[in-house]
Tab-separated table of C-alpha atoms in Angstrom:
chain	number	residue	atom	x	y	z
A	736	UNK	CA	10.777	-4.337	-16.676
A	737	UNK	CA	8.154	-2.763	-14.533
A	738	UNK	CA	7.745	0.730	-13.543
A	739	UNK	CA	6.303	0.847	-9.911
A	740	UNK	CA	4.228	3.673	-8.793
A	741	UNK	CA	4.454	3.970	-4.958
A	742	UNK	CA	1.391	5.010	-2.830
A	743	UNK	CA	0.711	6.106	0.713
A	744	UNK	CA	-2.172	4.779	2.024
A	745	UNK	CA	-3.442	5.398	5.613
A	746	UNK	CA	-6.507	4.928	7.806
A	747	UNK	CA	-6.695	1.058	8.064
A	748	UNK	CA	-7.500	-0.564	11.481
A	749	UNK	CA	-4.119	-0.715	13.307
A	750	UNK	CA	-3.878	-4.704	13.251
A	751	UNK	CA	-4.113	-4.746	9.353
A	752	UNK	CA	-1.601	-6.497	8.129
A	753	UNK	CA	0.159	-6.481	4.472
A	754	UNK	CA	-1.094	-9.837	3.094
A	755	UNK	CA	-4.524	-8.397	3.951
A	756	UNK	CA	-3.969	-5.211	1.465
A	757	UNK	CA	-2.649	-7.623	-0.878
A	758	UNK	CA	-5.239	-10.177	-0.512
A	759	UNK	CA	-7.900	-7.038	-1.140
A	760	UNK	CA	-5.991	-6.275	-4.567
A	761	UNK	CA	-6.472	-9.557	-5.395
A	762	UNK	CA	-10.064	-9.324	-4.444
A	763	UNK	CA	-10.874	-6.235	-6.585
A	764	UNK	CA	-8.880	-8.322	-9.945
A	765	UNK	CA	-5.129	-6.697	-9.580
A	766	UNK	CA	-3.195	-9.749	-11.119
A	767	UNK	CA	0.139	-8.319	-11.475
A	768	UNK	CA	3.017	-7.962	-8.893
A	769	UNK	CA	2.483	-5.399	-6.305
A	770	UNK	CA	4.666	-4.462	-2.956
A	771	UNK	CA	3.329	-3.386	0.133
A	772	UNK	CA	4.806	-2.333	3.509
A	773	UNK	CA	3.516	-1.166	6.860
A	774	UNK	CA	4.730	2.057	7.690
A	775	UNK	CA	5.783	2.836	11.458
A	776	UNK	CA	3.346	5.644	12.531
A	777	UNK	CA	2.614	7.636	15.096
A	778	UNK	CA	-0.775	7.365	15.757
A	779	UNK	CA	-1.620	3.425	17.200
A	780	UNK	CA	-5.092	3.410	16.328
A	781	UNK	CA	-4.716	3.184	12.606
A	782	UNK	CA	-2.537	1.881	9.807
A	783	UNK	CA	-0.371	3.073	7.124
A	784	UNK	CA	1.304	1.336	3.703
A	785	UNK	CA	3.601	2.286	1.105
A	786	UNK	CA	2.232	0.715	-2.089
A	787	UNK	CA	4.052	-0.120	-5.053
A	788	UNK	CA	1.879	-0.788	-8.129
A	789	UNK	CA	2.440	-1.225	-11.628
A	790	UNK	CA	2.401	2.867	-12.975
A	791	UNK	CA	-0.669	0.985	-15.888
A	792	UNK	CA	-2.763	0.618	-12.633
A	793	UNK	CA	-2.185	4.057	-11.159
A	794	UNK	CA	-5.730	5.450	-11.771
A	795	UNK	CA	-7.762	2.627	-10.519
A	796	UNK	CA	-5.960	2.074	-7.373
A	797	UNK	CA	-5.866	6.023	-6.887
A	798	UNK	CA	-9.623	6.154	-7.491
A	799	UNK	CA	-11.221	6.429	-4.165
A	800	UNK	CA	-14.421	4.275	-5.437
A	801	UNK	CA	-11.744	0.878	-4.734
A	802	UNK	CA	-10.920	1.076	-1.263
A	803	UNK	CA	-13.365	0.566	1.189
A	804	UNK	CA	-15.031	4.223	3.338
A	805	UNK	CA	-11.895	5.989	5.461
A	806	UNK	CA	-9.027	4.767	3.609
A	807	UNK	CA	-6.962	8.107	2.200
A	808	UNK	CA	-4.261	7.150	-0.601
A	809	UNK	CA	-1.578	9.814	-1.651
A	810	UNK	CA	1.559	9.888	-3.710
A	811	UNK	CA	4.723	8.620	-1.404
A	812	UNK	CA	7.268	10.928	-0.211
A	813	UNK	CA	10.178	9.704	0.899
A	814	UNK	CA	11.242	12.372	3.137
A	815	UNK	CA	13.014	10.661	5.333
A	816	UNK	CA	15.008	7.266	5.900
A	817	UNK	CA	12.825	4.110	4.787
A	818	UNK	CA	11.337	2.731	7.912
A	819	UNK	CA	8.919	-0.062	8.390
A	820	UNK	CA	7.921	-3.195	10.132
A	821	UNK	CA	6.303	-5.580	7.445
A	822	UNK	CA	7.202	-5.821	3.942
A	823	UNK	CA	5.932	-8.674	1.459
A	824	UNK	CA	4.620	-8.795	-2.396
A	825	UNK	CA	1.890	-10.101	-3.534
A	826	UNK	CA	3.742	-12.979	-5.776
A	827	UNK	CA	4.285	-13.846	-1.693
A	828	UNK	CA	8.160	-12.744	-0.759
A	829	UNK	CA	8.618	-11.547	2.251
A	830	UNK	CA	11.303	-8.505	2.334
């Protein structure tokens, strides 16, 4: 079984959609099963995801060298009742 690490990651252009985070892991060589959702936020010019990674890959997706200039990435809190509008995984299910 997997152990997922789950990220926050925030500053993407406010039409970004999950498949396109996925699609970038993909890009960048991440082979194994990762789950992303678009967080509701409160701020409608930019994006946020919770990302769940394999805890192996934790370092290289943390490292701010991947994602392209202006995306932050943090450890998840969940602080308050799971909200979101997208969900899917990158071995494609939707959720």
């Amino acid at each position: 079984m997997v152990d997922f690490k789950w990220l926050f990651f925030y500053g993407f252009a406010d039409d970004t959609e999950t498949k396109y985070i996925l699609y970038f892991l993909k890009s960048k060589n991440v082979t194994e099963t990762c789950f992303c959702e678009k967080m509701l936020t409160k701020n409608k010019l930019v994006s946020s995801f919770k990302l769940g990674i394999p805890r192996d890959l934790k370092n290289e997706i943390m490292d701010a060298q991947f994602w392209p200039n202006g995306i932050r990435i943090n450890h998840f809190l969940n602080l308050q009742r799971r909200r979101h509008t997208q969900s899917a995984s990158s071995t494609g299910e939707a959720k």
